[in-house]
Amino acid sequence: MVTDAQQACFEAGIKFGSLYHQFAGTPVSPDSAESLERAIAESIENQPFCESVTVDIDADALADAADDHGYVELTGRFMDVEMRIEYADVTVRTEMAMEDGYPLMRLVGVE
Amino acid sequence: MVTDAQQACFEAGIKFGSLYHQFAGTPVSPDSAESLERAIAESIENQPFCESVTVDIDADALADAADDHGYVELTGRFMDVEMRIEYADVTVRTEMAMEDGYPLMRLVGVE
Amino acid sequence: MVTDAQQACFEAGIKFGSLYHQFAGTPVSPDSAESLERAIAESIENQPFCESVTVDIDADALADAADDHGYVELTGRFMDVEMRIEYADVTVRTEMAMEDGYPLMRLVGVE
Amino acid sequence: MVTDAQQACFEAGIKFGSLYHQFAGTPVSPDSAESLERAIAESIENQPFCESVTVDIDADALADAADDHGYVELTGRFMDVEMRIEYADVTVRTEMAMEDGYPLMRLVGVE
């Protein structure tokens, strides 16, 4: 027996895992950060029950970390993500942000 | 307010999204299916709260779909996955299998 | 002993393999195709010696193939790519397009 | 006009870019390094003209870098790769190793 709230949380997790492992490793620079933010958000919003995705890539952090070629491979340390999932009557709010050097994905609210 | 069961379901979803989007697209043939099954399972079992992962790649389906070079890119249509997540006192069982041509990830049980 | 032309061709290959395996599997729909085209191009242009990348995702083909949720996972059958690599005095032109159902990456010119 | 040697170098580059961007980001620990090495090698060996791939993941470096959960996401800093490509009468030897903190892919020989 699975409740709608549990299913909604499962769906939220799928989106986070998808987002992270699809796009981690992408070459990104301060100049290309904006197009990548938009593409990630629009891509994951295609998935079922995913109402909105906001991706914020930290261009300053990219600039600090960039190699001699001016870019880095995207990891969680360079981006914050917020997501809203709607399943049946349940709305789940989630976010990913750095915590102790680890990109922590967490449930912010289940309503 | 998030319950342990909801958190456990969120964690289960993360693992599924990770598994799928990390490994989709991997070149795979009947001969290399076994090493890929094992690597996928052991990789995702590294993630927090993930107690066991079983991946079954369908070598016959690979053989049927293989191109002239003898391989395909891995997609959900070629694999079944089962996973057990343990968070606090909650055990979540999940699986991915094809349903109507779509690789459906679902919660089997939350206990 | 490696010539500049050989090195330029090696660099061109790296960009193609990177592009394909970074972005294959990305959820994409007719509506999100444009942002993904731009993000792929700008991302790969970050790589060394990569002067220009053009990505054309076929929105009609996406619409035909879309599942009940209105999207597909990106594969080579949905996109054409052109790339120009410049290494030392050598310019390499490459493209990826479908040939016999297989996304063929090829060298168009080495000058 | 493209020579066989140039084509062989292009093929070699494709394999390196594929390998890197398919598997970068994979969760890996000292215990799971061996299965991942084998799966990466067997996967890329499926690709056309790719005669052999050797992947060496540095378990000590993984252990040093592992987070509280005991794993890291795979990047070039944790692995050395050697590859042999054969196209027509040309053999290309390539390797990837760290140089100045950047995972450098290079042509070792074209014969």
CSV table of C-alpha atoms in Angstrom, one decimal:
chain,number,residue,atom,x,y,z
A,1,MET,CA,0.0,0.0,0.0
A,2,VAL,CA,1.6,3.2,-1.2
A,3,THR,CA,0.0,6.6,-0.3
A,4,ASP,CA,-0.2,9.5,-2.8
A,5,ALA,CA,2.3,11.5,-0.7
A,6,GLN,CA,4.8,8.6,-0.8
A,7,GLN,CA,4.4,8.3,-4.5
A,8,ALA,CA,4.8,12.1,-4.9
A,9,CYS,CA,8.1,11.9,-2.9
A,10,PHE,CA,9.3,9.0,-5.1
A,11,GLU,CA,8.6,11.0,-8.2
A,12,ALA,CA,10.4,14.0,-6.8
A,13,GLY,CA,13.5,11.8,-6.1
A,14,ILE,CA,13.4,10.4,-9.6
A,15,LYS,CA,13.6,13.9,-11.0
A,16,PHE,CA,16.5,14.9,-8.8
A,17,GLY,CA,18.5,11.8,-9.6
A,18,SER,CA,17.8,12.3,-13.3
A,19,LEU,CA,18.8,15.9,-13.3
A,20,TYR,CA,22.0,15.3,-11.5
A,21,HIS,CA,23.3,12.3,-13.3
A,22,GLN,CA,22.2,13.4,-16.8
A,23,PHE,CA,24.0,16.7,-16.5
A,24,ALA,CA,26.9,16.2,-14.1
A,25,GLY,CA,30.1,16.3,-16.2
A,26,THR,CA,28.8,18.8,-18.7
A,27,PRO,CA,31.5,21.3,-19.8
A,28,VAL,CA,30.3,24.7,-18.5
A,29,SER,CA,31.8,28.2,-18.3
A,30,PRO,CA,30.6,31.5,-16.9
A,31,ASP,CA,29.5,32.3,-20.5
A,32,SER,CA,27.6,29.1,-21.1
A,33,ALA,CA,26.0,28.8,-17.7
A,34,GLU,CA,22.8,30.5,-18.6
A,35,SER,CA,21.9,28.3,-21.6
A,36,LEU,CA,22.7,25.2,-19.5
A,37,GLU,CA,20.5,26.4,-16.6
A,38,ARG,CA,17.6,26.8,-19.0
A,39,ALA,CA,18.1,23.5,-20.9
A,40,ILE,CA,18.3,21.6,-17.6
A,41,ALA,CA,15.1,23.1,-16.3
A,42,GLU,CA,13.1,22.6,-19.5
A,43,SER,CA,14.4,19.1,-19.9
A,44,ILE,CA,13.4,17.9,-16.5
A,45,GLU,CA,10.1,19.7,-16.6
A,46,ASN,CA,9.2,17.3,-19.4
A,47,GLN,CA,9.1,14.4,-16.9
A,48,PRO,CA,5.7,13.3,-15.5
A,49,PHE,CA,4.4,15.3,-12.5
A,50,CYS,CA,7.2,17.8,-12.7
A,51,GLU,CA,5.6,21.2,-12.5
A,52,SER,CA,8.6,23.5,-12.3
A,53,VAL,CA,12.3,23.4,-12.1
A,54,THR,CA,14.7,26.3,-11.3
A,55,VAL,CA,18.4,25.8,-11.8
A,56,ASP,CA,20.9,28.4,-10.6
A,57,ILE,CA,24.5,27.8,-11.7
A,58,ASP,CA,27.0,30.0,-9.8
A,59,ALA,CA,29.0,31.8,-12.4
A,60,ASP,CA,31.5,33.2,-9.9
A,61,ALA,CA,32.2,29.7,-8.5
A,62,LEU,CA,32.7,28.5,-12.1
A,63,ALA,CA,35.2,31.3,-12.8
A,64,ASP,CA,37.2,30.5,-9.7
A,65,ALA,CA,37.4,26.8,-10.5
A,66,ALA,CA,37.9,27.1,-14.3
A,67,ASP,CA,40.9,25.4,-15.7
A,68,ASP,CA,43.3,26.9,-18.3
A,69,HIS,CA,40.6,26.4,-21.0
A,70,GLY,CA,38.1,28.5,-19.0
A,71,TYR,CA,35.6,25.8,-18.1
A,72,VAL,CA,34.8,23.1,-15.6
A,73,GLU,CA,32.7,19.9,-15.6
A,74,LEU,CA,29.4,20.6,-13.9
A,75,THR,CA,29.0,19.1,-10.4
A,76,GLY,CA,26.6,19.8,-7.6
A,77,ARG,CA,29.0,22.3,-6.0
A,78,PHE,CA,28.2,24.7,-8.8
A,79,MET,CA,24.4,24.6,-8.8
A,80,ASP,CA,21.3,25.1,-6.7
A,81,VAL,CA,18.1,23.5,-7.8
A,82,GLU,CA,14.5,23.9,-6.7
A,83,MET,CA,11.7,21.7,-7.9
A,84,ARG,CA,7.9,21.4,-7.5
A,85,ILE,CA,6.3,18.0,-8.1
A,86,GLU,CA,2.5,17.6,-8.2
A,87,TYR,CA,1.0,14.1,-7.9
A,88,ALA,CA,-2.7,13.6,-7.3
A,89,ASP,CA,-3.5,16.2,-4.6
A,90,VAL,CA,0.0,16.3,-3.2
A,91,THR,CA,2.6,19.1,-3.8
A,92,VAL,CA,6.2,18.3,-3.0
A,93,ARG,CA,8.8,21.0,-2.9
A,94,THR,CA,12.5,20.0,-3.1
A,95,GLU,CA,15.8,21.6,-3.4
A,96,MET,CA,19.5,20.7,-3.9
A,97,ALA,CA,22.2,22.8,-2.3
A,98,MET,CA,25.7,22.2,-0.9
A,99,GLU,CA,25.9,21.1,2.7
A,100,ASP,CA,29.3,20.2,4.1
A,101,GLY,CA,30.8,19.9,0.6
A,102,TYR,CA,28.1,17.4,-0.5
A,103,PRO,CA,25.3,18.3,-2.9
A,104,LEU,CA,22.4,17.5,-0.6
A,105,MET,CA,19.0,16.8,-2.2
A,106,ARG,CA,16.2,17.3,0.3
A,107,LEU,CA,12.4,17.4,0.7
A,108,VAL,CA,11.4,20.9,1.7
A,109,GLY,CA,7.7,20.3,2.0
A,110,VAL,CA,5.0,17.7,1.3
A,111,GLU,CA,1.5,19.1,1.3
B,1,MET,CA,6.9,18.2,8.1
B,2,VAL,CA,8.3,15.1,6.3
B,3,THR,CA,7.7,11.6,7.5
B,4,ASP,CA,10.4,8.9,7.5
B,5,ALA,CA,8.4,6.9,4.9
B,6,GLN,CA,8.2,10.0,2.6
B,7,GLN,CA,11.9,10.5,3.0
B,8,ALA,CA,12.6,6.9,2.2
B,9,CYS,CA,10.5,7.1,-0.9
B,10,PHE,CA,12.4,10.3,-2.0
B,11,GLU,CA,15.7,8.5,-1.5
B,12,ALA,CA,14.4,5.5,-3.6
B,13,GLY,CA,13.4,7.9,-6.4
B,14,ILE,CA,16.9,9.5,-6.4
B,15,LYS,CA,18.5,6.1,-6.8
B,16,PHE,CA,16.3,5.2,-9.7
B,17,GLY,CA,16.8,8.5,-11.5
B,18,SER,CA,20.5,8.3,-10.9
B,19,LEU,CA,20.8,4.8,-12.2
B,20,TYR,CA,18.8,5.5,-15.3
B,21,HIS,CA,20.4,8.7,-16.4
B,22,GLN,CA,24.0,7.7,-15.5
B,23,PHE,CA,23.9,4.6,-17.5
B,24,ALA,CA,21.4,5.2,-20.3
B,25,GLY,CA,23.4,5.4,-23.6
B,26,THR,CA,26.1,3.0,-22.5
B,27,PRO,CA,27.2,0.8,-25.4
B,28,VAL,CA,26.2,-2.7,-24.5
B,29,SER,CA,26.3,-6.1,-26.3
B,30,PRO,CA,25.2,-9.6,-25.2
B,31,ASP,CA,28.9,-10.3,-24.2
B,32,SER,CA,29.3,-7.1,-22.1
B,33,ALA,CA,25.9,-7.2,-20.5
B,34,GLU,CA,27.1,-9.1,-17.4
B,35,SER,CA,29.9,-6.7,-16.5
B,36,LEU,CA,27.6,-3.7,-16.9
B,37,GLU,CA,24.8,-5.3,-14.7
B,38,ARG,CA,27.3,-5.8,-11.9
B,39,ALA,CA,28.9,-2.3,-12.3
B,40,ILE,CA,25.5,-0.6,-12.3
B,41,ALA,CA,24.4,-2.5,-9.2
B,42,GLU,CA,27.6,-1.9,-7.2
B,43,SER,CA,27.7,1.7,-8.2
B,44,ILE,CA,24.3,2.6,-7.1
B,45,GLU,CA,24.6,0.6,-3.9
B,46,ASN,CA,27.3,3.2,-2.9
B,47,GLN,CA,24.6,5.8,-2.5
B,48,PRO,CA,23.2,6.5,1.0
B,49,PHE,CA,20.4,4.2,2.3
B,50,CYS,CA,20.6,1.9,-0.8
B,51,GLU,CA,20.8,-1.6,0.6
B,52,SER,CA,20.6,-3.7,-2.6
B,53,VAL,CA,20.3,-3.3,-6.3
B,54,THR,CA,19.7,-6.0,-8.8
B,55,VAL,CA,20.0,-5.3,-12.5
B,56,ASP,CA,19.0,-7.7,-15.2
B,57,ILE,CA,19.9,-6.8,-18.8
B,58,ASP,CA,18.1,-8.9,-21.4
B,59,ALA,CA,20.8,-10.3,-23.6
B,60,ASP,CA,18.3,-11.8,-26.1
B,61,ALA,CA,16.7,-8.4,-26.5
B,62,LEU,CA,20.2,-6.9,-27.0
B,63,ALA,CA,21.0,-9.4,-29.7
B,64,ASP,CA,17.8,-8.7,-31.5
B,65,ALA,CA,18.3,-4.9,-31.5
B,66,ALA,CA,22.0,-4.8,-32.1
B,67,ASP,CA,23.3,-2.8,-35.0
B,68,ASP,CA,25.9,-4.0,-37.6
B,69,HIS,CA,28.6,-3.4,-34.9
B,70,GLY,CA,26.9,-5.8,-32.5
B,71,TYR,CA,25.8,-3.4,-29.8
B,72,VAL,CA,23.1,-1.0,-28.8
B,73,GLU,CA,22.9,2.0,-26.4
B,74,LEU,CA,21.4,0.9,-23.1
B,75,THR,CA,17.8,2.1,-22.5
B,76,GLY,CA,15.1,1.0,-20.1
B,77,ARG,CA,13.7,-1.4,-22.7
B,78,PHE,CA,16.7,-3.7,-22.1
B,79,MET,CA,16.8,-3.9,-18.4
B,80,ASP,CA,14.8,-4.8,-15.3
B,81,VAL,CA,15.9,-3.3,-12.0
B,82,GLU,CA,15.0,-4.1,-8.4
B,83,MET,CA,16.1,-2.0,-5.4
B,84,ARG,CA,15.7,-2.0,-1.6
B,85,ILE,CA,16.1,1.3,0.3
B,86,GLU,CA,16.3,1.5,4.0
B,87,TYR,CA,15.8,4.8,5.8
B,88,ALA,CA,15.3,5.0,9.5
B,89,ASP,CA,12.8,2.2,10.2
B,90,VAL,CA,11.3,2.2,6.7
B,91,THR,CA,12.1,-0.3,4.0
B,92,VAL,CA,11.1,0.7,0.4
B,93,ARG,CA,11.0,-1.9,-2.4
B,94,THR,CA,11.1,-0.6,-6.0
B,95,GLU,CA,11.4,-1.9,-9.4
B,96,MET,CA,11.7,-0.7,-13.0
B,97,ALA,CA,10.2,-2.7,-15.8
B,98,MET,CA,8.7,-2.0,-19.2
B,99,GLU,CA,5.1,-1.1,-19.3
B,100,ASP,CA,3.4,-0.1,-22.6
B,101,GLY,CA,6.8,0.6,-24.1
B,102,TYR,CA,7.9,3.0,-21.3
B,103,PRO,CA,10.4,2.0,-18.6
B,104,LEU,CA,8.2,2.5,-15.6
B,105,MET,CA,9.8,3.0,-12.2
B,106,ARG,CA,7.4,2.1,-9.4
B,107,LEU,CA,7.2,1.7,-5.6
B,108,VAL,CA,6.4,-2.0,-4.8
B,109,GLY,CA,6.2,-1.6,-1.1
B,110,VAL,CA,6.8,0.8,1.8
B,111,GLU,CA,7.0,-0.8,5.2
C,1,MET,CA,55.3,10.9,-34.2
C,2,VAL,CA,51.9,12.5,-34.5
C,3,THR,CA,51.0,15.2,-37.1
C,4,ASP,CA,49.0,18.3,-36.5
C,5,ALA,CA,46.3,17.0,-38.8
C,6,GLN,CA,46.1,13.7,-36.9
C,7,GLN,CA,46.0,15.6,-33.6
C,8,ALA,CA,43.2,17.8,-35.0
C,9,CYS,CA,41.2,14.7,-36.0
C,10,PHE,CA,41.7,13.2,-32.5
C,11,GLU,CA,40.4,16.4,-30.9
C,12,ALA,CA,37.4,16.4,-33.3
C,13,GLY,CA,36.6,12.9,-32.3
C,14,ILE,CA,36.8,13.7,-28.6
C,15,LYS,CA,34.2,16.5,-29.0
C,16,PHE,CA,31.8,14.2,-30.8
C,17,GLY,CA,32.0,11.4,-28.3
C,18,SER,CA,31.6,13.9,-25.5
C,19,LEU,CA,28.6,15.6,-27.0
C,20,TYR,CA,26.9,12.3,-27.7
C,21,HIS,CA,27.4,10.5,-24.4
C,22,GLN,CA,26.9,13.6,-22.3
C,23,PHE,CA,23.5,14.4,-23.7
C,24,ALA,CA,22.1,11.1,-25.0
C,25,GLY,CA,19.2,10.2,-22.7
C,26,THR,CA,18.2,13.8,-22.0
C,27,PRO,CA,14.4,14.2,-21.8
C,28,VAL,CA,13.4,16.4,-24.7
C,29,SER,CA,10.1,17.5,-26.3
C,30,PRO,CA,9.3,19.8,-29.3
C,31,ASP,CA,9.0,22.7,-26.8
C,32,SER,CA,12.3,22.1,-25.1
C,33,ALA,CA,14.3,21.2,-28.2
C,34,GLU,CA,15.6,24.8,-28.8
C,35,SER,CA,17.0,25.3,-25.4
C,36,LEU,CA,18.7,21.9,-25.5
C,37,GLU,CA,20.2,22.7,-28.9
C,38,ARG,CA,21.7,25.9,-27.6
C,39,ALA,CA,23.0,24.4,-24.4
C,40,ILE,CA,24.7,21.4,-26.2
C,41,ALA,CA,26.4,23.7,-28.7
C,42,GLU,CA,27.6,26.2,-26.0
C,43,SER,CA,28.8,23.4,-23.7
C,44,ILE,CA,30.9,21.6,-26.3
C,45,GLU,CA,32.3,24.9,-27.6
C,46,ASN,CA,34.0,25.3,-24.2
C,47,GLN,CA,36.3,22.4,-25.0
C,48,PRO,CA,39.8,23.1,-26.3
C,49,PHE,CA,40.2,23.7,-30.1
C,50,CYS,CA,36.4,23.6,-30.7
C,51,GLU,CA,35.6,26.7,-32.7
C,52,SER,CA,31.9,26.1,-33.5
C,53,VAL,CA,29.2,23.6,-32.9
C,54,THR,CA,25.7,23.6,-34.5
C,55,VAL,CA,23.1,21.2,-33.2
C,56,ASP,CA,19.8,20.7,-35.0
C,57,ILE,CA,17.2,18.7,-33.1
C,58,ASP,CA,14.3,17.5,-35.4
C,59,ALA,CA,11.2,18.7,-33.6
C,60,ASP,CA,8.9,16.8,-36.0
C,61,ALA,CA,10.7,13.6,-35.3
C,62,LEU,CA,10.4,14.2,-31.6
C,63,ALA,CA,6.7,14.8,-31.9
C,64,ASP,CA,6.2,11.6,-33.8
C,65,ALA,CA,8.2,9.5,-31.3
C,66,ALA,CA,7.0,11.2,-28.1
C,67,ASP,CA,5.4,8.9,-25.5
C,68,ASP,CA,2.2,9.7,-23.6
C,69,HIS,CA,4.1,12.2,-21.5
C,70,GLY,CA,5.0,14.2,-24.7
C,71,TYR,CA,8.8,13.6,-24.6
C,72,VAL,CA,11.5,11.2,-25.6
C,73,GLU,CA,15.1,10.6,-24.5
C,74,LEU,CA,17.5,12.2,-26.9
C,75,THR,CA,19.4,9.9,-29.2
C,76,GLY,CA,21.3,10.4,-32.4
C,77,ARG,CA,18.2,9.7,-34.5
C,78,PHE,CA,16.8,13.1,-33.4
C,79,MET,CA,19.7,15.4,-34.1
C,80,ASP,CA,22.2,16.6,-36.7
C,81,VAL,CA,25.5,18.1,-35.6
C,82,GLU,CA,28.2,20.1,-37.4
C,83,MET,CA,31.4,21.0,-35.7
C,84,ARG,CA,34.6,22.9,-36.7
C,85,ILE,CA,37.8,22.2,-34.9
C,86,GLU,CA,41.0,24.2,-35.2
C,87,TYR,CA,44.3,22.9,-34.1
C,88,ALA,CA,47.6,24.5,-35.0
C,89,ASP,CA,47.1,25.3,-38.7
C,90,VAL,CA,44.6,22.6,-39.3
C,91,THR,CA,40.8,23.0,-39.7
C,92,VAL,CA,38.7,19.9,-39.3
C,93,ARG,CA,35.0,19.9,-40.3
C,94,THR,CA,32.8,17.1,-39.0
C,95,GLU,CA,29.2,16.2,-38.9
C,96,MET,CA,26.9,13.6,-37.4
C,97,ALA,CA,23.8,12.5,-39.2
C,98,MET,CA,21.8,9.3,-39.5
C,99,GLU,CA,22.9,6.7,-41.9
C,100,ASP,CA,21.2,3.3,-42.1
C,101,GLY,CA,19.6,3.9,-38.7
C,102,TYR,CA,22.9,4.6,-37.0
C,103,PRO,CA,24.1,8.1,-36.0
C,104,LEU,CA,27.2,8.3,-38.0
C,105,MET,CA,29.9,10.7,-37.0
C,106,ARG,CA,32.3,11.5,-39.9
C,107,LEU,CA,35.1,13.7,-40.9
C,108,VAL,CA,33.9,16.0,-43.7
C,109,GLY,CA,37.3,17.8,-44.3
C,110,VAL,CA,40.8,18.2,-43.0
C,111,GLU,CA,42.6,21.2,-44.3
D,1,MET,CA,40.2,14.0,-48.6
D,2,VAL,CA,40.8,12.2,-45.4
D,3,THR,CA,43.6,9.7,-44.8
D,4,ASP,CA,43.2,6.4,-43.0
D,5,ALA,CA,45.5,7.7,-40.3
D,6,GLN,CA,43.3,10.8,-39.8
D,7,GLN,CA,40.2,8.7,-39.7
D,8,ALA,CA,41.8,6.3,-37.2
D,9,CYS,CA,42.7,9.3,-34.9
D,10,PHE,CA,39.1,10.6,-35.2
D,11,GLU,CA,37.8,7.2,-34.2
D,12,ALA,CA,40.2,7.2,-31.2
D,13,GLY,CA,38.9,10.6,-30.1
D,14,ILE,CA,35.3,9.4,-30.3
D,15,LYS,CA,36.1,6.5,-28.0
D,16,PHE,CA,37.8,8.8,-25.4
D,17,GLY,CA,35.0,11.4,-25.4
D,18,SER,CA,32.4,8.6,-25.1
D,19,LEU,CA,34.2,6.9,-22.3
D,20,TYR,CA,34.7,10.0,-20.3
D,21,HIS,CA,31.2,11.6,-20.7
D,22,GLN,CA,29.3,8.3,-20.3
D,23,PHE,CA,30.9,7.4,-17.0
D,24,ALA,CA,32.0,10.6,-15.4
D,25,GLY,CA,29.7,11.2,-12.4
D,26,THR,CA,29.3,7.5,-11.6
D,27,PRO,CA,29.2,6.8,-7.9
D,28,VAL,CA,32.4,4.8,-7.1
D,29,SER,CA,34.1,3.5,-4.0
D,30,PRO,CA,37.3,1.5,-3.4
D,31,ASP,CA,35.1,-1.7,-3.2
D,32,SER,CA,33.2,-1.0,-6.5
D,33,ALA,CA,36.2,0.3,-8.5
D,34,GLU,CA,37.0,-3.1,-10.0
D,35,SER,CA,33.5,-3.8,-11.4
D,36,LEU,CA,33.4,-0.3,-12.9
D,37,GLU,CA,36.8,-0.7,-14.5
D,38,ARG,CA,35.7,-3.8,-16.2
D,39,ALA,CA,32.3,-2.5,-17.3
D,40,ILE,CA,33.9,0.7,-18.8
D,41,ALA,CA,36.5,-1.3,-20.7
D,42,GLU,CA,34.0,-3.9,-22.1
D,43,SER,CA,31.5,-1.2,-22.9
D,44,ILE,CA,33.8,1.0,-25.0
D,45,GLU,CA,35.3,-2.1,-26.7
D,46,ASN,CA,31.9,-2.6,-28.3
D,47,GLN,CA,32.5,0.5,-30.4
D,48,PRO,CA,33.7,0.1,-34.0
D,49,PHE,CA,37.5,-0.2,-34.5
D,50,CYS,CA,38.2,-0.3,-30.7
D,51,GLU,CA,40.4,-3.2,-30.2
D,52,SER,CA,41.3,-2.9,-26.5
D,53,VAL,CA,40.6,-0.6,-23.6
D,54,THR,CA,42.3,-0.8,-20.2
D,55,VAL,CA,40.9,1.3,-17.3
D,56,ASP,CA,42.7,1.7,-14.0
D,57,ILE,CA,40.8,3.4,-11.2
D,58,ASP,CA,43.0,4.5,-8.4
D,59,ALA,CA,41.4,3.0,-5.2
D,60,ASP,CA,43.7,4.8,-2.9
D,61,ALA,CA,42.8,8.2,-4.4
D,62,LEU,CA,39.1,7.2,-4.1
D,63,ALA,CA,39.6,6.4,-0.4
D,64,ASP,CA,41.3,9.7,0.2
D,65,ALA,CA,38.6,11.7,-1.6
D,66,ALA,CA,35.5,9.7,-0.4
D,67,ASP,CA,32.8,11.6,1.4
D,68,ASP,CA,31.0,10.5,4.6
D,69,HIS,CA,29.2,7.9,2.6
D,70,GLY,CA,32.4,6.3,1.4
D,71,TYR,CA,32.2,7.1,-2.3
D,72,VAL,CA,32.9,9.8,-4.9
D,73,GLU,CA,31.6,10.7,-8.3
D,74,LEU,CA,34.1,9.4,-10.9
D,75,THR,CA,36.2,12.0,-12.7
D,76,GLY,CA,39.3,11.9,-14.7
D,77,ARG,CA,41.5,12.5,-11.7
D,78,PHE,CA,40.7,9.0,-10.4
D,79,MET,CA,41.4,7.0,-13.6
D,80,ASP,CA,44.1,6.1,-16.2
D,81,VAL,CA,42.9,4.8,-19.5
D,82,GLU,CA,44.8,3.2,-22.4
D,83,MET,CA,43.2,2.3,-25.7
D,84,ARG,CA,44.1,0.8,-29.0
D,85,ILE,CA,42.2,1.6,-32.1
D,86,GLU,CA,42.6,-0.2,-35.4
D,87,TYR,CA,41.3,1.3,-38.6
D,88,ALA,CA,42.3,0.0,-42.0
D,89,ASP,CA,46.0,-0.6,-41.7
D,90,VAL,CA,46.5,2.0,-39.0
D,91,THR,CA,46.9,1.3,-35.3
D,92,VAL,CA,46.4,4.2,-32.9
D,93,ARG,CA,47.5,4.1,-29.3
D,94,THR,CA,46.1,6.6,-26.9
D,95,GLU,CA,46.0,7.2,-23.2
D,96,MET,CA,44.4,9.5,-20.6
D,97,ALA,CA,46.2,10.5,-17.5
D,98,MET,CA,46.3,13.5,-15.2
D,99,GLU,CA,48.5,16.4,-16.2
D,100,ASP,CA,48.5,19.6,-14.2
D,101,GLY,CA,45.2,18.7,-12.6
D,102,TYR,CA,43.5,18.1,-16.0
D,103,PRO,CA,42.6,14.7,-17.4
D,104,LEU,CA,44.6,14.9,-20.6
D,105,MET,CA,43.7,12.6,-23.5
D,106,ARG,CA,46.5,12.1,-25.9
D,107,LEU,CA,47.7,10.2,-28.9
D,108,VAL,CA,50.7,8.1,-28.0
D,109,GLY,CA,51.3,6.6,-31.4
D,110,VAL,CA,49.9,6.4,-34.9
D,111,GLU,CA,51.4,3.6,-37.0
